[in-house]
Amino acid sequence: MVGTNSLYGPLDPARDAGYPDAPARMGFFTDTSVCIGCKACEVACKEWNQVPGTGLDLLGMSFDNTGALTANSWRHVAFVEQPRPIGQQSSPFVDTPTGPSVSAAAAAIGAGTKVDTGTKPGVPPAIEPDSAAWMAAGPEFPGMPGSQPPGRTGSANGRTDVRWLMMSDVCKHCTHAACLDVCPTGSLFRTEFGTVVIQEDICNGCGYCIPACPYGVIDQREGDGRAWKCTLCYDRIGVGKTPACAQACPTESIQYGALDELRERAQRRVERLHAGGVVEARLYGDDPNDGVGGDGAFFLLLDEPEVYGLPPDPVVTTRDLPKMWRRAGLAAVTMAAAVLAAFIRRSP
Amino acid sequence: MGVRTWISGWPVYRQLTGTDPLGRGAAAKSGRSMALTARTETADSMARSVCPYCAVGCGQRVYVKDGQVSQIEGDPDSPISRGRLCPKGAASKNLVTSELRQQKVQYRRPWSERKAYVWWDEQHGEWTGHDVPDFEKTKAPGYRPPAEAKGTAALAGDDAFIMQGDGKAWLYVPTGLIDGPLPAHYEPAESPMRNALYGQQANPTRKAYQRPDNQLNPSPPEPHSEVFPYVFAIGRLTEHHTAGGMSRNVQYLSELQPTMFVEVSPELAAERDLHHLGWAHLVTLRSAIEARVLVTDRITPLRVDGRVLHQVWLPYHWGGQGLTRGDSTNDLFGIVLDPNVLIQESKVGTCDIRPGRRPTGPALRGYIADYQQRAGVRPQRQSPIVTTDSYREG
Amino acid sequence: MSERSERTIWLSSAAGKGRRGHDGRGEGGGEQATVPSAEFRSYYGRPIIKAPVWRREIPSYLFTGGLAAGAALLAAAADLTGRPALRRAGRLTALGAIGVSGYFLINDLGRPARFHHMLRVAKPTSPMSMGTWVVAGFGSAAGVAAVSEFASRLPGRDALGLARQGLPLAGRVAGFAAAGLAPALATYTAVLLADTAVPSWHEAYAHLPHVFAGSALASGAGVGLIAAPLAESGPARRLAVAGAALDLAGSHRLESRLGLLSEPYRVGRAGKLLRAGRILSVTGMLGALLGRRSRLASALSGIALLAASVATRFGIYEGGVASARDPKYTVTPQRQRREQAAVRVDHQERHVGSTSSSAP
């Protein structure tokens, strides 16, 4: 039933969407600290959901030849090569003839490649490749001893070490899902599991969900005309099976289960990593007080969200909708008043 | 369908009368969504199988509907894989149902009359058939050697395992290691560095086929090893499988790694004018192959024996057929075999690397001939196997 | 290590267009080449959100929908004040414009045959859903109102004769209904654009409705100026001025009050279109005021106002799309917000943690 937080703020989305006896909310916890970049998730998802293939393009984005989440790639494994800062260690490459890092420069080149996804808008090339260079220039640790400005990592001898970030991106199944809110046909709907699913028999390709998503997940398939995205394997979880990607993942980087249990597990994992010296580990999308009410699919990241292509502070557009309607109402009243005023003078 | 049913199915009506006034959940659910179930639940049958790709043997469940494979996924009951799969295993359904597959099975069951390729012709007293029998032509399958027999006479009529001298497959080696039993450090057959431990550069018992078309790059103490100053190492990608026959024909795998590439360090890229995403070709005395370049910090030059040694890395999954095609890395290697099991030494070698694509056709042969000349290699040259004499002299 | 400078060798093959060069950055070039001029990070520079996939039909609909709304308002007011020529021009334009609008909207769908799915739900959280119902209602009312203009052409006998008698009244009622829905029709599209993640649209939610309302009034008035005789065009003139003023005020706020997010409205294609729209608006406004004695001048002002509306709608659309394509418009404001929030939390913690503080 509709309540005070129906549009924004912490919420149980399934109950709000009309399922009084909803089961526990299900979701994903993707722990990128154990991802090995094998892409089994991408393939298993495509096999189960019979998603069309995409183009064969070498993108130069490290080992990422998919580019981003699209209507034809519902799981996307991101790769970022960065120099690893030295801190207090000695460089593993002392006395080897290495020069400065090239991760940033290579990333800037990869930023310009064309990605043939068979979808719109797909993955357009970068407008500012410099932002790619900064993404790949190394992690920042504000306040940490030995932290360096981007691009200037390690000793003057040259390269330090490399770290290779890998992350399996997916639809976030937000608590407050803008795509769902704006869908005019009811094609997008909230399931009893709290997930957000597109009904392919209803979608008429109006495209409104596409610019509404703050994460840039949803996309339109060319030729087909409809919008497509991860369904959290609604057909599988409905019969008690595990989503295809989570089942395939060899390292259990992708974990599927009840969302509050996943959040607890994730919190313990972050604490363990911090205790082990991996201070850059942080959770993303786990907080019910964030701009989308917390994600049904949340992540453990090892750098800032924008390095992985995630928005730093996403807010569901529906938060401001009541204010928008009020403003429109004001403008509408102004219109009516203007018409009356224009006609009120007695005609000559 | 009556008007009432139609209206009560209309989401606006359900919004007005149900628990979902905003129309974001229960009210908007369509009939198809309500009836949705996993196709594994409605399959006609399910077989437990093992992934056809690598040797790990992850368990798979194969679901069949109407005589077609409808899903292949990991088997959670397998103690090896617990339901998980790498991308190749996950792509098995596409592999199995691909239109690019051969439709005629070439599998031969043992002892099947219908599918025999070679057989014993009793009347003529010889092995014969559709294929050439790789066995003594007139030795009957029932022949059993007498105790004192020697040589090939000691092979029984059904000792056809030609990989071993006694015609039998071996599970272990009790005696007869040609090379061993204690390990020693040898440089690979091709190396830019002199063996720092022994005068003997490389394995003296290796099987080399000294032919004009199987020249090894000159390695110390031979002169002109600087013509091929770089080391190339080859390996696997998780998205592809061995020579690529089972992965470069599968769309979902090919799109993950769509092109043959070579990884080089930034220092080598500067030295040889190589560009990220540009073309380069690698050259050995056998052939040249081309690949797209990835300039990456993950490859580093080494300082070995007081000088800089550059290394490059190549995947070996490409070939001339399939959805993605490229030059085959194995074209760079010559044939040098290990003496015990005759496995080709084909994981490291020396090479040159140059920007741009390689020549094709006769021009390629001319290009290699040019390298041969610069390396001081004549067609009849024999690579030295034993190098200790020259070391003493040096 | 090689003596040759590694400064830009591997950079020189970068894909050409739009790339800022790193050449000539001086010694130690490899390292300096990695210090970028961008102020934000993004995954290989790719956009974070997805730009709208709508084609030209949608900004065209913004125009025709607004035109229909303005024309219907004009027609209803003309009906009330006895200006039959103005009324007729308004009613016919309203129907024509909403008809063309329907064509645009259906044609832009990925699956046009499923257009009726829009009527499956009525979601207040979806401006497009609400708008669909408004368009449907408005279209029906405008249709009856327009048809009633031809009542006099019907024969006087039998059923058609009844229609001939009843239509004018039905048309008047329908005309008022259309006018009642017209303000919603004109402004809901502003909410539609703002209710997305597109940065320059979302942050502009306070201003877009005024721009759209003004533009709708001005284009409706423009039709009045073109089609009505001089004697009946007084209100259209005044409405043109009011609409254009509202439009210009709103557009000015768009281009100046949004900080970084105003930039897409000032530069590039969007900037050109909005500037053209401004010039045409002012021209139309002046022409409406000064041309009260010339039919030609009035008509030209009307055309200018219509063209202004087209240019403004397309300019706003293009500006939004540009802000979606460049990740800096998404990342930079969000990162600033995060950092400000962190600073606030930091201050709070200091206040709370301080034992000898006399802070409030």
PDB file of C-alpha atoms in Angstrom, chain A residues 122-260:
ATOM      1  CA  GLY A 122      24.306   1.769 -26.720  1.00  0.00           C
ATOM      2  CA  VAL A 123      27.778   2.946 -25.772  1.00  0.00           C
ATOM      3  CA  PRO A 124      28.756   6.194 -27.490  1.00  0.00           C
ATOM      4  CA  PRO A 125      32.438   7.165 -27.616  1.00  0.00           C
ATOM      5  CA  ALA A 126      33.845   9.469 -24.978  1.00  0.00           C
ATOM      6  CA  ILE A 127      33.552  13.215 -25.326  1.00  0.00           C
ATOM      7  CA  GLU A 128      36.446  13.876 -22.975  1.00  0.00           C
ATOM      8  CA  PRO A 129      39.056  11.102 -23.079  1.00  0.00           C
ATOM      9  CA  ASP A 130      40.949  12.924 -20.325  1.00  0.00           C
ATOM     10  CA  SER A 131      38.415  11.702 -17.816  1.00  0.00           C
ATOM     11  CA  ALA A 132      39.377   8.182 -18.888  1.00  0.00           C
ATOM     12  CA  ALA A 133      43.012   9.028 -18.273  1.00  0.00           C
ATOM     13  CA  TRP A 134      42.236  10.151 -14.745  1.00  0.00           C
ATOM     14  CA  MET A 135      40.134   7.052 -14.071  1.00  0.00           C
ATOM     15  CA  ALA A 136      43.116   4.875 -14.955  1.00  0.00           C
ATOM     16  CA  ALA A 137      45.743   7.019 -13.302  1.00  0.00           C
ATOM     17  CA  GLY A 138      45.428   5.372  -9.934  1.00  0.00           C
ATOM     18  CA  PRO A 139      43.326   5.336  -6.801  1.00  0.00           C
ATOM     19  CA  GLU A 140      43.137   8.311  -4.511  1.00  0.00           C
ATOM     20  CA  PHE A 141      43.356   7.983  -0.797  1.00  0.00           C
ATOM     21  CA  PRO A 142      42.621  11.380   0.656  1.00  0.00           C
ATOM     22  CA  GLY A 143      44.384  11.782   3.961  1.00  0.00           C
ATOM     23  CA  MET A 144      46.395   8.586   3.621  1.00  0.00           C
ATOM     24  CA  PRO A 145      50.128   8.881   4.092  1.00  0.00           C
ATOM     25  CA  GLY A 146      51.938   8.606   0.823  1.00  0.00           C
ATOM     26  CA  SER A 147      48.878   9.471  -1.258  1.00  0.00           C
ATOM     27  CA  GLN A 148      49.666  11.157  -4.526  1.00  0.00           C
ATOM     28  CA  PRO A 149      47.779  13.318  -6.987  1.00  0.00           C
ATOM     29  CA  PRO A 150      46.526  11.404  -9.990  1.00  0.00           C
ATOM     30  CA  GLY A 151      49.147  10.349 -12.466  1.00  0.00           C
ATOM     31  CA  ARG A 152      52.008  10.756 -10.089  1.00  0.00           C
ATOM     32  CA  THR A 153      52.279   7.447  -8.390  1.00  0.00           C
ATOM     33  CA  GLY A 154      55.232   5.717  -6.914  1.00  0.00           C
ATOM     34  CA  SER A 155      58.879   6.477  -7.024  1.00  0.00           C
ATOM     35  CA  ALA A 156      60.764   8.535  -9.523  1.00  0.00           C
ATOM     36  CA  ASN A 157      62.260   5.308 -10.862  1.00  0.00           C
ATOM     37  CA  GLY A 158      59.147   4.657 -12.916  1.00  0.00           C
ATOM     38  CA  ARG A 159      56.325   2.201 -12.707  1.00  0.00           C
ATOM     39  CA  THR A 160      55.320   0.862  -9.334  1.00  0.00           C
ATOM     40  CA  ASP A 161      52.857  -1.959  -9.508  1.00  0.00           C
ATOM     41  CA  VAL A 162      49.632  -2.549 -11.348  1.00  0.00           C
ATOM     42  CA  ARG A 163      46.259  -3.233  -9.913  1.00  0.00           C
ATOM     43  CA  TRP A 164      43.495  -4.580 -12.088  1.00  0.00           C
ATOM     44  CA  LEU A 165      39.995  -3.744 -10.982  1.00  0.00           C
ATOM     45  CA  MET A 166      37.256  -6.031 -12.221  1.00  0.00           C
ATOM     46  CA  MET A 167      33.576  -5.632 -11.579  1.00  0.00           C
ATOM     47  CA  SER A 168      30.453  -7.308 -12.865  1.00  0.00           C
ATOM     48  CA  ASP A 169      27.910  -4.532 -13.349  1.00  0.00           C
ATOM     49  CA  VAL A 170      24.192  -5.157 -13.472  1.00  0.00           C
ATOM     50  CA  CYS A 171      20.825  -3.440 -13.089  1.00  0.00           C
ATOM     51  CA  LYS A 172      20.574  -2.184  -9.544  1.00  0.00           C
ATOM     52  CA  HIS A 173      16.896  -3.026  -8.992  1.00  0.00           C
ATOM     53  CA  CYS A 174      16.565   0.161  -6.978  1.00  0.00           C
ATOM     54  CA  THR A 175      14.162   0.501  -4.089  1.00  0.00           C
ATOM     55  CA  HIS A 176      12.967   3.652  -5.817  1.00  0.00           C
ATOM     56  CA  ALA A 177      13.298   2.779  -9.471  1.00  0.00           C
ATOM     57  CA  ALA A 178      12.916   5.759 -11.777  1.00  0.00           C
ATOM     58  CA  CYS A 179      12.467   3.499 -14.800  1.00  0.00           C
ATOM     59  CA  LEU A 180       9.544   1.830 -13.105  1.00  0.00           C
ATOM     60  CA  ASP A 181       8.023   5.100 -11.955  1.00  0.00           C
ATOM     61  CA  VAL A 182       7.975   6.651 -15.404  1.00  0.00           C
ATOM     62  CA  CYS A 183       6.877   3.654 -17.454  1.00  0.00           C
ATOM     63  CA  PRO A 184       3.545   4.681 -19.043  1.00  0.00           C
ATOM     64  CA  THR A 185       2.328   1.241 -20.057  1.00  0.00           C
ATOM     65  CA  GLY A 186       2.935  -0.667 -16.836  1.00  0.00           C
ATOM     66  CA  SER A 187       5.432  -2.817 -18.696  1.00  0.00           C
ATOM     67  CA  LEU A 188       7.975  -2.228 -15.941  1.00  0.00           C
ATOM     68  CA  PHE A 189       6.634  -3.514 -12.679  1.00  0.00           C
ATOM     69  CA  ARG A 190       7.789  -4.402  -9.180  1.00  0.00           C
ATOM     70  CA  THR A 191       7.692  -8.125  -8.498  1.00  0.00           C
ATOM     71  CA  GLU A 192       6.837  -9.748  -5.208  1.00  0.00           C
ATOM     72  CA  PHE A 193      10.587 -10.249  -4.655  1.00  0.00           C
ATOM     73  CA  GLY A 194      11.195  -6.505  -4.782  1.00  0.00           C
ATOM     74  CA  THR A 195      12.885  -6.727  -8.170  1.00  0.00           C
ATOM     75  CA  VAL A 196      12.111  -4.563 -11.208  1.00  0.00           C
ATOM     76  CA  VAL A 197      11.173  -6.413 -14.380  1.00  0.00           C
ATOM     77  CA  ILE A 198      10.190  -5.384 -17.930  1.00  0.00           C
ATOM     78  CA  GLN A 199       7.277  -7.336 -19.355  1.00  0.00           C
ATOM     79  CA  GLU A 200       8.270  -7.936 -22.953  1.00  0.00           C
ATOM     80  CA  ASP A 201       4.658  -8.556 -23.972  1.00  0.00           C
ATOM     81  CA  ILE A 202       3.656  -5.058 -22.858  1.00  0.00           C
ATOM     82  CA  CYS A 203       6.587  -2.748 -23.679  1.00  0.00           C
ATOM     83  CA  ASN A 204       5.843  -0.576 -26.705  1.00  0.00           C
ATOM     84  CA  GLY A 205       9.265   1.011 -26.935  1.00  0.00           C
ATOM     85  CA  CYS A 206       8.298   4.534 -25.847  1.00  0.00           C
ATOM     86  CA  GLY A 207      11.832   4.893 -24.506  1.00  0.00           C
ATOM     87  CA  TYR A 208      10.950   6.919 -21.419  1.00  0.00           C
ATOM     88  CA  CYS A 209      12.693   4.534 -19.029  1.00  0.00           C
ATOM     89  CA  ILE A 210      15.991   5.005 -20.839  1.00  0.00           C
ATOM     90  CA  PRO A 211      16.877   8.555 -19.759  1.00  0.00           C
ATOM     91  CA  ALA A 212      15.149   8.084 -16.420  1.00  0.00           C
ATOM     92  CA  CYS A 213      17.604   5.557 -15.012  1.00  0.00           C
ATOM     93  CA  PRO A 214      20.285   7.293 -12.920  1.00  0.00           C
ATOM     94  CA  TYR A 215      22.718   4.410 -13.577  1.00  0.00           C
ATOM     95  CA  GLY A 216      22.271   4.285 -17.330  1.00  0.00           C
ATOM     96  CA  VAL A 217      21.233   0.646 -17.335  1.00  0.00           C
ATOM     97  CA  ILE A 218      18.187   0.394 -19.525  1.00  0.00           C
ATOM     98  CA  ASP A 219      18.508   0.510 -23.298  1.00  0.00           C
ATOM     99  CA  GLN A 220      16.507  -0.189 -26.466  1.00  0.00           C
ATOM    100  CA  ARG A 221      17.137  -3.090 -28.830  1.00  0.00           C
ATOM    101  CA  GLU A 222      17.396  -2.018 -32.467  1.00  0.00           C
ATOM    102  CA  GLY A 223      15.017  -3.743 -34.834  1.00  0.00           C
ATOM    103  CA  ASP A 224      13.052  -5.133 -31.924  1.00  0.00           C
ATOM    104  CA  GLY A 225      12.061  -1.709 -30.576  1.00  0.00           C
ATOM    105  CA  ARG A 226      11.559  -2.720 -26.960  1.00  0.00           C
ATOM    106  CA  ALA A 227      13.544  -1.869 -23.864  1.00  0.00           C
ATOM    107  CA  TRP A 228      15.456  -4.705 -22.163  1.00  0.00           C
ATOM    108  CA  LYS A 229      17.447  -5.183 -18.994  1.00  0.00           C
ATOM    109  CA  CYS A 230      18.293  -7.676 -16.284  1.00  0.00           C
ATOM    110  CA  THR A 231      15.208  -9.363 -14.851  1.00  0.00           C
ATOM    111  CA  LEU A 232      17.070 -10.829 -11.872  1.00  0.00           C
ATOM    112  CA  CYS A 233      15.980 -14.046 -13.592  1.00  0.00           C
ATOM    113  CA  TYR A 234      12.396 -13.589 -12.449  1.00  0.00           C
ATOM    114  CA  ASP A 235      11.437 -16.885 -14.064  1.00  0.00           C
ATOM    115  CA  ARG A 236      14.197 -18.735 -12.202  1.00  0.00           C
ATOM    116  CA  ILE A 237      13.774 -17.223  -8.756  1.00  0.00           C
ATOM    117  CA  GLY A 238      10.048 -17.768  -9.038  1.00  0.00           C
ATOM    118  CA  VAL A 239      10.665 -21.523  -8.908  1.00  0.00           C
ATOM    119  CA  GLY A 240      13.365 -21.298  -6.266  1.00  0.00           C
ATOM    120  CA  LYS A 241      16.361 -21.401  -8.576  1.00  0.00           C
ATOM    121  CA  THR A 242      19.363 -19.077  -8.485  1.00  0.00           C
ATOM    122  CA  PRO A 243      19.792 -16.419 -11.167  1.00  0.00           C
ATOM    123  CA  ALA A 244      21.988 -17.623 -14.006  1.00  0.00           C
ATOM    124  CA  CYS A 245      24.891 -15.247 -13.346  1.00  0.00           C
ATOM    125  CA  ALA A 246      25.076 -16.011  -9.637  1.00  0.00           C
ATOM    126  CA  GLN A 247      24.945 -19.727 -10.302  1.00  0.00           C
ATOM    127  CA  ALA A 248      27.787 -19.568 -12.815  1.00  0.00           C
ATOM    128  CA  CYS A 249      30.126 -17.238 -10.937  1.00  0.00           C
ATOM    129  CA  PRO A 250      33.132 -19.401 -10.023  1.00  0.00           C
ATOM    130  CA  THR A 251      34.383 -17.209  -7.170  1.00  0.00           C
ATOM    131  CA  GLU A 252      31.028 -16.318  -5.605  1.00  0.00           C
ATOM    132  CA  SER A 253      31.703 -12.707  -6.441  1.00  0.00           C
ATOM    133  CA  ILE A 254      28.035 -12.544  -7.371  1.00  0.00           C
ATOM    134  CA  GLN A 255      25.973 -13.621  -4.412  1.00  0.00           C
ATOM    135  CA  TYR A 256      22.214 -14.028  -4.540  1.00  0.00           C
ATOM    136  CA  GLY A 257      19.951 -14.168  -1.546  1.00  0.00           C
ATOM    137  CA  ALA A 258      17.723 -12.279   0.843  1.00  0.00           C
ATOM    138  CA  LEU A 259      18.776  -8.657   0.735  1.00  0.00           C
ATOM    139  CA  ASP A 260      19.124  -7.969   4.431  1.00  0.00           C
TER     140      ASP A 260
END
